[in-house]
Coordinates of C-alpha atoms in Angstrom, one line a residue:
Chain A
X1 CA 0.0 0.0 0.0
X2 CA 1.1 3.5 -1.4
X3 CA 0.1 5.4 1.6
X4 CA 2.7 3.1 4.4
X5 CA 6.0 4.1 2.3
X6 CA 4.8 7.6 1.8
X7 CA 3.9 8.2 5.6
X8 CA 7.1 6.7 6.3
X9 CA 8.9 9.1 4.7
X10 CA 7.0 11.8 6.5
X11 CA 8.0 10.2 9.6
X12 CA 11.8 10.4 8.9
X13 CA 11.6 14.0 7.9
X14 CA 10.3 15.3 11.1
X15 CA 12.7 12.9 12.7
X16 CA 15.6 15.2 11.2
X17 CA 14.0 18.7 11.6
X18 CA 13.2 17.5 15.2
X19 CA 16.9 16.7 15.2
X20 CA 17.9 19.7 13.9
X21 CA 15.8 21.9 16.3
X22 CA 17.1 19.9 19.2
X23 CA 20.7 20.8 17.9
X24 CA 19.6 24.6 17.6
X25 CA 18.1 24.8 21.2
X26 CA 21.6 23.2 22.6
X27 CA 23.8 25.5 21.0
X28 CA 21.9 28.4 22.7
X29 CA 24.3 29.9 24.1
X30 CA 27.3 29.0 22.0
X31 CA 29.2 32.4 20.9
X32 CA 29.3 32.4 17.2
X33 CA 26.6 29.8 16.5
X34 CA 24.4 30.2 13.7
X35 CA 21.3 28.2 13.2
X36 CA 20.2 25.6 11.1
X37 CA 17.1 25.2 9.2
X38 CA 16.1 21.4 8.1
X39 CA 14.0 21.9 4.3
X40 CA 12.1 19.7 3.1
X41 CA 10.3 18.6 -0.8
X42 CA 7.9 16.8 -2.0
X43 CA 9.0 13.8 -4.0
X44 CA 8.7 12.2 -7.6
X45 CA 4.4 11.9 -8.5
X46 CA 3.0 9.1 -10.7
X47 CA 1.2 10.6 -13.1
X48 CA -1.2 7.9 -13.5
X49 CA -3.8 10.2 -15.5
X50 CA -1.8 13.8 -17.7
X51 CA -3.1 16.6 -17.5
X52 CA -4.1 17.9 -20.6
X53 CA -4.1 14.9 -22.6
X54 CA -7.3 14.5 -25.3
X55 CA -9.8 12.6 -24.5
X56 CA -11.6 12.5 -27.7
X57 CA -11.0 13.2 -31.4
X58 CA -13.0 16.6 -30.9
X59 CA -10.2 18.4 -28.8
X60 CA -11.4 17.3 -25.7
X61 CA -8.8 18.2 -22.9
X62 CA -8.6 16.4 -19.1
X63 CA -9.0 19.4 -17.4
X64 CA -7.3 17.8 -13.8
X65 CA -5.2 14.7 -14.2
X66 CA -4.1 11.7 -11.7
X67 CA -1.1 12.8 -9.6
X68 CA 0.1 10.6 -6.8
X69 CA 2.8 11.2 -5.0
X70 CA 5.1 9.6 -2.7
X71 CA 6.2 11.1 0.4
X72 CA 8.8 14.1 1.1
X73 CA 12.4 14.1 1.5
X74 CA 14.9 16.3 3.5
X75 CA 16.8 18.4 0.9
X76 CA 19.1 20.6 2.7
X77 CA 19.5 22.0 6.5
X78 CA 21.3 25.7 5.4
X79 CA 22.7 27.7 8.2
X80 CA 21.3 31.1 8.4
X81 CA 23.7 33.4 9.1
X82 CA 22.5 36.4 10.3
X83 CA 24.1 38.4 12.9
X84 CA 24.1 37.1 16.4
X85 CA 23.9 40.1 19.2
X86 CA 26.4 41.3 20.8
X87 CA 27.1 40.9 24.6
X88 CA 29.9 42.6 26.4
X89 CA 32.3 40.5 28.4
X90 CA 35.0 43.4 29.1
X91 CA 37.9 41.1 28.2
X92 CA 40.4 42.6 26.2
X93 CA 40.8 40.0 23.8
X94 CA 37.3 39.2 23.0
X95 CA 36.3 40.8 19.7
X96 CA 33.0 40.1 17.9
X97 CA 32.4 41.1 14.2
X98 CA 29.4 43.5 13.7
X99 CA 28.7 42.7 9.6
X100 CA 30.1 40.8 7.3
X101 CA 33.3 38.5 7.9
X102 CA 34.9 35.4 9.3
X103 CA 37.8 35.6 11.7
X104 CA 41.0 33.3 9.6
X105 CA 42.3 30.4 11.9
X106 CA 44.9 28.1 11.0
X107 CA 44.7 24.5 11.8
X108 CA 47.2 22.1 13.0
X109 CA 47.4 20.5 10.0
X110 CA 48.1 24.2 8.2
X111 CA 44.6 24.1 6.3
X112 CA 42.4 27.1 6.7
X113 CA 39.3 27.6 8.9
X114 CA 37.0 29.8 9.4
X115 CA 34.8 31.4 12.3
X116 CA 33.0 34.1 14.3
X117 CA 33.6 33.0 17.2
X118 CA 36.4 35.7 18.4
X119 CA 36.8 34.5 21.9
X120 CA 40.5 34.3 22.3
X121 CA 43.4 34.1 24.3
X122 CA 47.2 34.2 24.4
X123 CA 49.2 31.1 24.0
X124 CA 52.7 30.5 25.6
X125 CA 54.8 33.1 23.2
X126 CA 52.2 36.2 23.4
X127 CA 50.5 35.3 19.9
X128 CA 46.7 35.2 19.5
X129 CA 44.9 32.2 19.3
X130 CA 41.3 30.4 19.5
X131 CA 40.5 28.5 22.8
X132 CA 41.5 25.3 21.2
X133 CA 45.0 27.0 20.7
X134 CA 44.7 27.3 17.1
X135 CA 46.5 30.6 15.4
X136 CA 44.6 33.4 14.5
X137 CA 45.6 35.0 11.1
X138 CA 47.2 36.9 10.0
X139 CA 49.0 36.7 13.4
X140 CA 48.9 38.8 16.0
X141 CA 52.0 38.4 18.7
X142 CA 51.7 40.5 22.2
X143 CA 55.0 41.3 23.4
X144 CA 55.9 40.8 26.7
X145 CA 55.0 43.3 29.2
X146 CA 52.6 45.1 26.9
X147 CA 49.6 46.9 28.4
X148 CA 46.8 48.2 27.2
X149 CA 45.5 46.3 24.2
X150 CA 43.3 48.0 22.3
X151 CA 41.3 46.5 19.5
X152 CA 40.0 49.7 16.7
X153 CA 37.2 48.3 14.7
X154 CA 38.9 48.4 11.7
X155 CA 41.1 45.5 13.2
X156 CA 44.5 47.8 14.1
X157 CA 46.0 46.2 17.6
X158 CA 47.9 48.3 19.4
X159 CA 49.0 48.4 22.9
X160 CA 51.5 50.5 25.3
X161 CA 55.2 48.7 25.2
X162 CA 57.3 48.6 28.2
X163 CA 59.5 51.8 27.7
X164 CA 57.0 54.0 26.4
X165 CA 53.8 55.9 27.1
X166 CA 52.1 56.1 23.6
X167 CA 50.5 53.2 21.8
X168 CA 52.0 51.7 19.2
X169 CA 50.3 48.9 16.5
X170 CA 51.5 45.5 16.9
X171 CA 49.5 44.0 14.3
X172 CA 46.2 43.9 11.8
X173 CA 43.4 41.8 12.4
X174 CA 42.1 40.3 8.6
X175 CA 38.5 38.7 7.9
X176 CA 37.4 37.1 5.0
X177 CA 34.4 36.8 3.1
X178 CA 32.5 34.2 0.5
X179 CA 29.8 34.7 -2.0
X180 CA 27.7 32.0 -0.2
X181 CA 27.7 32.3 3.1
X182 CA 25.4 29.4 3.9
X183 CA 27.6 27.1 1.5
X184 CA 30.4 26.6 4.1
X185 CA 30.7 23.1 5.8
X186 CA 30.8 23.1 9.7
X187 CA 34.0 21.0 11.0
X188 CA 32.3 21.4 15.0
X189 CA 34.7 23.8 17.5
X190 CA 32.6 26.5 16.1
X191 CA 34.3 26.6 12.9
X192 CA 33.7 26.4 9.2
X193 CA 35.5 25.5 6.0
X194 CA 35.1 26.2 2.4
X195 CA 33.7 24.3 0.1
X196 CA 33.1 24.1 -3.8
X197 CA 29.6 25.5 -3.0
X198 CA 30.6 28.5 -0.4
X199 CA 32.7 30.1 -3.3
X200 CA 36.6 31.2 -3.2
X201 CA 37.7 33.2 0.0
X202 CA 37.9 36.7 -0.6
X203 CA 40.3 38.4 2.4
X204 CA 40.2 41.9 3.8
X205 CA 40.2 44.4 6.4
X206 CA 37.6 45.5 8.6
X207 CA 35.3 47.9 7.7
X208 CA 36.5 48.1 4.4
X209 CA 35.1 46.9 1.0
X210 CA 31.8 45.7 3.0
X211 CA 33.5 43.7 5.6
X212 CA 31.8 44.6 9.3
X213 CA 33.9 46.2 12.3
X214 CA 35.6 44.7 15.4
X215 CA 34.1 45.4 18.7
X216 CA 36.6 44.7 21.5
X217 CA 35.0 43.4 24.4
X218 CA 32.0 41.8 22.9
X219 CA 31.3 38.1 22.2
X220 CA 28.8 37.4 19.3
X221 CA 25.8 35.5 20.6
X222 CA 24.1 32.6 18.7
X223 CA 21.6 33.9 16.5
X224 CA 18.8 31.1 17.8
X225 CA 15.4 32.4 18.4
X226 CA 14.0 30.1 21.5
X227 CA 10.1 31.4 20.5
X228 CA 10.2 30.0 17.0
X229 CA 12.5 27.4 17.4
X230 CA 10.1 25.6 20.8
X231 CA 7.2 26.3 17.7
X232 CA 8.9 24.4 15.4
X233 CA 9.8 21.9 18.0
X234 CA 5.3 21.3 18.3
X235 CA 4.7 22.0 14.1
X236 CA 7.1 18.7 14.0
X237 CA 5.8 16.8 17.2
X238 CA 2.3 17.1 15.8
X239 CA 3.3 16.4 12.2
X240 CA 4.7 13.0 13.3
X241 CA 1.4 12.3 15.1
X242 CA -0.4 12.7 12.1
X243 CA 1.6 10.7 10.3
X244 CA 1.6 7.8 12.4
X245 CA -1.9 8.4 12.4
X246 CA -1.6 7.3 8.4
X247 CA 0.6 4.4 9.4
X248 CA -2.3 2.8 11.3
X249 CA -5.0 3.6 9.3
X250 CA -3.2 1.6 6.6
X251 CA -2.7 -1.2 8.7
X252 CA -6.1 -0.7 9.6
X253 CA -7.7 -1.1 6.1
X254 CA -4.8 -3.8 5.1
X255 CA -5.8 -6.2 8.1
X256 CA -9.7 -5.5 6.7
X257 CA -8.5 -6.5 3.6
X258 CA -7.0 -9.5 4.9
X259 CA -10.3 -10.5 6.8
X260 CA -12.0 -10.5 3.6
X261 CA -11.3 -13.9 2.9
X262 CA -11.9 -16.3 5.8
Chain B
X1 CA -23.7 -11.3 -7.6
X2 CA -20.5 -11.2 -8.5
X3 CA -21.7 -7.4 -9.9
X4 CA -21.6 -6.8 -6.4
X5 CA -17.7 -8.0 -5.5
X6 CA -16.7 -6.2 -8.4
X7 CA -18.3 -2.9 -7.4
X8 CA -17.3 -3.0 -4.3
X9 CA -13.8 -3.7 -5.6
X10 CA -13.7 -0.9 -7.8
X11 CA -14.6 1.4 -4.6
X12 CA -11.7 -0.3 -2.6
X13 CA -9.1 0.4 -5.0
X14 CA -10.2 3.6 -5.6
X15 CA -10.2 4.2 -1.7
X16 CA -6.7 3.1 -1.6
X17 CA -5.8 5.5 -3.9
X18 CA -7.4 7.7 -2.0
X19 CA -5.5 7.0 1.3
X20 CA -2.0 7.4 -0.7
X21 CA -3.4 11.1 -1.3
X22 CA -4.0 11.7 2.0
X23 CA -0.7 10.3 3.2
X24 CA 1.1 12.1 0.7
X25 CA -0.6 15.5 2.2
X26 CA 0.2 14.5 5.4
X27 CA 3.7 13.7 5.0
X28 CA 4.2 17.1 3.3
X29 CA 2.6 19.2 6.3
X30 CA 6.0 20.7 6.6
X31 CA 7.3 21.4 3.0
X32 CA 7.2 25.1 2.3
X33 CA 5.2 26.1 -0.7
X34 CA 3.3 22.6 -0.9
X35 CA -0.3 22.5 -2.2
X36 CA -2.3 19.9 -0.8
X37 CA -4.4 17.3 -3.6
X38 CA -7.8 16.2 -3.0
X39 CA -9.2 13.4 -4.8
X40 CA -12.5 12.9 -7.1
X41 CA -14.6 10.2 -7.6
X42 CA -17.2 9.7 -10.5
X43 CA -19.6 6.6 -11.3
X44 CA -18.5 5.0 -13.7
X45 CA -21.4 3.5 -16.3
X46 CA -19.6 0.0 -16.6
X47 CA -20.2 -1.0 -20.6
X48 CA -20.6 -4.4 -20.4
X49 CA -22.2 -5.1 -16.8
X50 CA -25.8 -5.5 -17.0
X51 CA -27.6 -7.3 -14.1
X52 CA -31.5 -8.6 -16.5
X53 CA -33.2 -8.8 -13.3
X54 CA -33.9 -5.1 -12.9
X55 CA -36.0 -3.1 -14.7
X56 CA -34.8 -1.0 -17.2
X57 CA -32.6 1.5 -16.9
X58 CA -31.4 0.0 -14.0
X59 CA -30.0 -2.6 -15.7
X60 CA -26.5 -0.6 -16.0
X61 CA -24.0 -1.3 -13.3
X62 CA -22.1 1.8 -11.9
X63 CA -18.8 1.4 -11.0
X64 CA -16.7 4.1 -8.9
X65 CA -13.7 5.1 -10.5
X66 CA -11.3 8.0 -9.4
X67 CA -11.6 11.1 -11.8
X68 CA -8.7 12.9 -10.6
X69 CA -6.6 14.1 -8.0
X70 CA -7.5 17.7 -8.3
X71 CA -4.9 21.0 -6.5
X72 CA -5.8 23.1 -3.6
X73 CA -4.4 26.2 -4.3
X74 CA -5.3 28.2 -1.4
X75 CA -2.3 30.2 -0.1
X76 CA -0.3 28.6 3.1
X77 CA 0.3 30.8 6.5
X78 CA 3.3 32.4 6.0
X79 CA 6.5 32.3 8.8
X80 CA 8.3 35.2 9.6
X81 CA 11.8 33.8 9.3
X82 CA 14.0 37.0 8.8
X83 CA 16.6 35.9 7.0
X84 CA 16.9 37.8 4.1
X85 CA 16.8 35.6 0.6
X86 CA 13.7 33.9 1.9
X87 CA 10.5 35.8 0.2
X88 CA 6.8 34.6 -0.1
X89 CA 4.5 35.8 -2.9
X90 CA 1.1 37.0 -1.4
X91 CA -1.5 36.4 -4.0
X92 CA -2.1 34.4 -7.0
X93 CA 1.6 33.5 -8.7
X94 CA 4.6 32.1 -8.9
X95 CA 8.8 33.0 -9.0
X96 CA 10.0 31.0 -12.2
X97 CA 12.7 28.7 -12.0
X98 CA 15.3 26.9 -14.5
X99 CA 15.7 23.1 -13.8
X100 CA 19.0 21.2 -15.2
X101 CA 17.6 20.6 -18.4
X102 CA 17.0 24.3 -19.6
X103 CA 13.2 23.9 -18.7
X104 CA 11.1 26.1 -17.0
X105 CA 9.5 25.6 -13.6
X106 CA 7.5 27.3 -10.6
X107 CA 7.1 27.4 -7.2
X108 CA 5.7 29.0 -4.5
X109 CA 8.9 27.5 -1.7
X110 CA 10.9 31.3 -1.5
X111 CA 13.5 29.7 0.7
X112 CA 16.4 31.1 -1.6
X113 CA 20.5 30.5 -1.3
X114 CA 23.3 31.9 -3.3
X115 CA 25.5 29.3 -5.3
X116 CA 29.4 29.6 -5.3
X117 CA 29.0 31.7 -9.0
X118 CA 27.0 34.0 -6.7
X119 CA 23.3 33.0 -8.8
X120 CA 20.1 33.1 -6.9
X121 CA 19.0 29.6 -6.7
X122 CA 16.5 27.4 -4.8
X123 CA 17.3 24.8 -2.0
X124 CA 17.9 22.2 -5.2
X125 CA 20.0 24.4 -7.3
X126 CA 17.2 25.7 -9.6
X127 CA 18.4 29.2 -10.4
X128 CA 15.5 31.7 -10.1
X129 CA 15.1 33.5 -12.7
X130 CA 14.2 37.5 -12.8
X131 CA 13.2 39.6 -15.8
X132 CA 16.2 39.5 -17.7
X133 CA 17.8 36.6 -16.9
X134 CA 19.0 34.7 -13.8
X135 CA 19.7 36.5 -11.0
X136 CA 23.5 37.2 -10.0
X137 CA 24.8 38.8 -7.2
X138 CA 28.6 40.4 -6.8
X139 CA 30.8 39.2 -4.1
X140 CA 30.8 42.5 -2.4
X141 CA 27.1 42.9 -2.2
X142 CA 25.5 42.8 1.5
X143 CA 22.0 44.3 3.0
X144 CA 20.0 42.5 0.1
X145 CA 16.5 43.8 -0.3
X146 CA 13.9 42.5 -1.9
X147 CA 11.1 44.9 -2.6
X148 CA 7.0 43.9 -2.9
X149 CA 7.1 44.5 -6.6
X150 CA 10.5 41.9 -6.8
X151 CA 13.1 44.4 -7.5
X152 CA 16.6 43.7 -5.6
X153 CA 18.9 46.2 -4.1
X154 CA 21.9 45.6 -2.2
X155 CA 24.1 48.1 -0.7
X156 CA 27.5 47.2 -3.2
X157 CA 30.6 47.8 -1.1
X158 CA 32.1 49.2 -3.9
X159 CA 30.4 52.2 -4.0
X160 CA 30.2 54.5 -1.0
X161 CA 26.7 54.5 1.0
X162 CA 24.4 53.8 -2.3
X163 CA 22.3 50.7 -3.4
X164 CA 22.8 49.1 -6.5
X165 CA 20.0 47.0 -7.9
X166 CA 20.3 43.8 -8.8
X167 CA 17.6 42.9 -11.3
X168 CA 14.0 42.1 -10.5
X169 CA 11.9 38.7 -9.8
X170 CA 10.4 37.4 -12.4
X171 CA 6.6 36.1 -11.1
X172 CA 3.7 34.9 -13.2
X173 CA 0.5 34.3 -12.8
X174 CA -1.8 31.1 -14.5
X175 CA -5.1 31.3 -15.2
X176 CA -5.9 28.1 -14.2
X177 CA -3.6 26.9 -11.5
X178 CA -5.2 23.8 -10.8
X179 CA -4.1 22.7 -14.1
X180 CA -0.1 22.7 -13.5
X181 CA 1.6 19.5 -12.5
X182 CA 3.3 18.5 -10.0
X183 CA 6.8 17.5 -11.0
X184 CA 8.4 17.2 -7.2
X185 CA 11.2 19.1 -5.2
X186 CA 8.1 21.9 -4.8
X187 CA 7.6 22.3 -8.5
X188 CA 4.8 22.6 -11.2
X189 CA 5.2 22.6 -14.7
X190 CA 2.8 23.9 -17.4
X191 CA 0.8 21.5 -19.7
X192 CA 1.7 21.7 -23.1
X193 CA 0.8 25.0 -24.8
X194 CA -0.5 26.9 -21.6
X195 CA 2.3 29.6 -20.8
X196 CA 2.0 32.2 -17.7
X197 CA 0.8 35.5 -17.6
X198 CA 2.0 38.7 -15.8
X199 CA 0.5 38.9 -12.2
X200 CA -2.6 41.2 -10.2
X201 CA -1.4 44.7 -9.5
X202 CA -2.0 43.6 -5.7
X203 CA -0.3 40.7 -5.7
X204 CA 3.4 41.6 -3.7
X205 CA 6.4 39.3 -2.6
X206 CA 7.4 39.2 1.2
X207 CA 10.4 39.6 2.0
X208 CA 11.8 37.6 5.2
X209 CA 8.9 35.0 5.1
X210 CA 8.0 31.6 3.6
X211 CA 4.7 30.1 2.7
X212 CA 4.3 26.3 4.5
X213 CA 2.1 24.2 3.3
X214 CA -1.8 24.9 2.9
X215 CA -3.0 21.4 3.8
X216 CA -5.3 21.5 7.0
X217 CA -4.3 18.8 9.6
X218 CA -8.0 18.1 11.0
X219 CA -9.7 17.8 7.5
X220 CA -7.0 15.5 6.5
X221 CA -7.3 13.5 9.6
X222 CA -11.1 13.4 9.3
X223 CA -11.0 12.4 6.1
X224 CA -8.9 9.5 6.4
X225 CA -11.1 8.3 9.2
X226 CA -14.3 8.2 6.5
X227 CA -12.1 6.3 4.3
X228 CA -11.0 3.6 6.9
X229 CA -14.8 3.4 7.9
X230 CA -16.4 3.3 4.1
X231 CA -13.2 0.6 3.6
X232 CA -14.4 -1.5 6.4
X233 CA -17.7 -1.2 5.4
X234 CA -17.4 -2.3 1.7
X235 CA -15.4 -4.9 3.3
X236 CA -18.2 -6.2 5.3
X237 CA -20.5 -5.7 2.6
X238 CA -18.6 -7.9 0.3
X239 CA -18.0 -10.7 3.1
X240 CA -22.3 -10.6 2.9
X241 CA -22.4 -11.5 -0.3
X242 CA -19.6 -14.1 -0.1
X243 CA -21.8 -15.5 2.7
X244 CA -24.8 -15.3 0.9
X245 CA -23.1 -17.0 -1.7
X246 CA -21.9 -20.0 0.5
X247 CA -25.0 -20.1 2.0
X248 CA -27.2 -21.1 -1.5
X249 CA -24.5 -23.6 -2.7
X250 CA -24.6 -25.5 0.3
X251 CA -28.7 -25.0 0.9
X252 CA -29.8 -25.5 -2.5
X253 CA -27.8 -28.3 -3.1
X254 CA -28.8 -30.3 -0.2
X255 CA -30.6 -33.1 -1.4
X256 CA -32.9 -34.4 1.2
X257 CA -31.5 -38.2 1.9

């Protein structure tokens, strides 16, 4: 019977969205998380009747075909990356991009990765890194002894060395950009890499050529809306329900169908 | 009486078919831009079934048969989603779509992406297509905007604090929509020979919204319940006659010792 396979499939898809909500809610309150969004279509019909087609020498056209279809199918679960908000922390090396941009990272195995995450630290030698030690490009070092680090938002660093009173620039924060956004596959740790879909990395400077600014002192929150995410969590609940509903009215009419005969 | 098996067959199968359309409406509760089908049945004047021992007219046995499987096109609720590439078209149309083979498509699912060559394209790779063309976006572009009548701006980086536009969705209207096909992944074609038309003055897109599907939880669930009842009861109706049946053959073939 048509109808078990096709409710089946419905089952399975709210499976994953479910999934993929859960995942949402859990990342709450990860900095630089951006939400996912399970989508869904409709899959091949059997056209058992066409449209359209004549019915009798005169010209006579079906006006509304046969169509059945079979079920729905998960097509992609896209990130939306909008901007997260901003929440101040105070530290002086937390910076969070306000626009467009992805902090560089380099990875132990010297490819490239990308994030928004800009909760960082210093490492053993003064240079800038991720919390899972990973470098920060273009490479920021902190001398020894240097106070006051200031972060501009147009990514200068600059900070008061021992044996002077003014401020000097130590370095250049650089962010990168891609024509699809959404495109760019998630490796966990908060970070992202690029793919064939995401498009070519374009580098550049803050709040320049449509890149956003640096604010130092602020930690981008995830962008996960708990109101529409908790009503996407009952839309899916109650579309499983139904669909087991299906399920048993099939059974239902199969075991009648069986009881036919006796 | 074996009229009787057969027109009750003919109403089982066609309630079968029935329940596939239901569970195919059902599954698709959550697909944006998915129109729900609703299914027709018609007597069917069988040609060569004829039971003599009416009078008549009645002599003709009517079959059920299922017409069609016919397209609710009433618009879906739309969800405020706010990320910017996802529009929904309030009123009667459609954006237009190119599928791999160079055809053309529609839909009503706005949830939009950008591929690597910077295209607008649906969630399969479709790219959307706008007046002129497809739709293509430069690297630098940011703030997209989508306005009611379909035209794009985006701020370019390139040029200090101005918009740029970026070409203008291209939505048609039918004037029958329950006559396009379903071809999957949220599409319809056009029968042969019928092409689109511009749309109402009123109609607008949305941007930041999609439309989810129009079909209506309770009817489908109360509808599916008739169709398990009328199943059982053909069924039971059918087991009569087979008990009828076994009844004579044994009664009337008694032969008194």
């Amino acid at each position: 019977m048509r109808a078990l396979q096709t409710a089946a499939t419905g089952m399975m898809a709210q499976e994953l969205n479910v999934q993929v909500i859960s995942n949402n809610i859990a990342n709450m309150r990860t900095t630089g998380y951006k939400r996912q969004r399970a989508e869904f279509q409709d899959m091949l019909y059997e056209h058992v009747r066409r449209v359209g087609a004549q019915t009798s020498d005169q010209g006579n056209q079906i006006p509304a075909g046969i169509e059945l279809g079979s079920g729905v199918k998960t097509v992609a679960t896209p990130r939306i990356m909008t901007q997260g908000t901003l929440a101040q922390t105070g530290k002086d090396y937390d910076v969070a991009i306000r626009g467009e941009g992805f902090f560089k990272i380099q990875m132990p195995d010297g490819t490239y990765a990308y994030t928004r995450d800009g909760s960082f630290e210093l490492d053993g030698q003064g240079r800038l890194v991720t919390a899972q030690g990973s470098l920060v490009q273009p490479g920021i070092t902190i001398p020894q002894n240097a106070s006051g680090v200031t972060i501009s938002p147009q990514g200068q660093v600059s900070a008061v060395l021992p044996g002077s009173t003014t401020s000097q620039q130590i370095g250049q924060f650089s962010l990168t950009m891609f024509v699809n956004k959404a495109g760019l596959q998630s490796i966990g740790d908060n970070l992202f890499q690029e793919t064939p879909a995401s498009g070519p990395p374009q580098d550049g400077t803050p709040q320049a050529d449509g890149f956003g600014d640096l604010q130092q002192g602020n930690l981008e929150q995830a962008n996960v809306e708990a109101v529409s995410e908790i009503s996407d969590l009952i839309a899916a609940q109650r579309a499983y329900e139904m669909n087991s509903k299906v399920i048993s009215a099939a059974d239902q009419m199969l075991q009648t169908s069986s009881n036919l005969m006796r | 009486m074996e009229n009787a098996n057969l027109i009750g067959l003919s109403r089982l199968t066609s309630l079968e078919r029935e329940l596939g359309v239901i569970a195919n409406n059902v599954a698709n509760t959550n697909t944006n831009g998915f129109k729900a089908d609703g299914q027709l049945f018609e007597q069917f004047l069988m040609p060569v079934a004829r039971d003599d021992g009416f009078a008549g007219a009645d002599r003709q046995m009517h079959f059920v048969q299922d017409r069609g499987t016919w397209l609710d096109m009433s618009p879906g609720t739309f969800q405020q989603t706010g990320n910017p590439l996802d529009v929904a078209i309030d009123g009667h149309g459609f954006l237009v779509v190119q599928t791999a083979n160079g055809k053309e498509a529609y839909t009503r699912n706005g949830a939009l992406q950008i591929n690597s060559a910077g295209e607008l394209v649906t969630s399969q790779g479709d790219k959307v297509m706008g007046d002129s063309g497809p739709i293509v976006f430069q690297k630098s572009d940011r703030d997209i905007v989508i306005n009611p009548d379909g035209t794009i701006q985006v701020g370019d980086a390139t040029i200090a604090n101005s918009d740029s536009a970026r070409g203008k969705l291209r939505v048609v209207k039918f004037a029958n929509e329950a006559g396009l096909q379903k071809q999957g992944a949220n599409l319809f074609t056009a029968p042969a020979g019928v092409s689109p038309g511009p749309v109402d003055a009123n109609t607008h897109i949305v941007q930041g919204a999609v439309e989810k599907s129009n079909v209506q939880g309770v009817l489908a669930m109360t509808r599916m319940v008739e169709v398990t009842r009328s199943y059982a009861d053909i069924a039971a109706l059918m087991q009569q006659q087979d008990s009828t049946r076994k009844d004579a053959i044994n009664r009337l073939a008694e032969v008194p010792a």
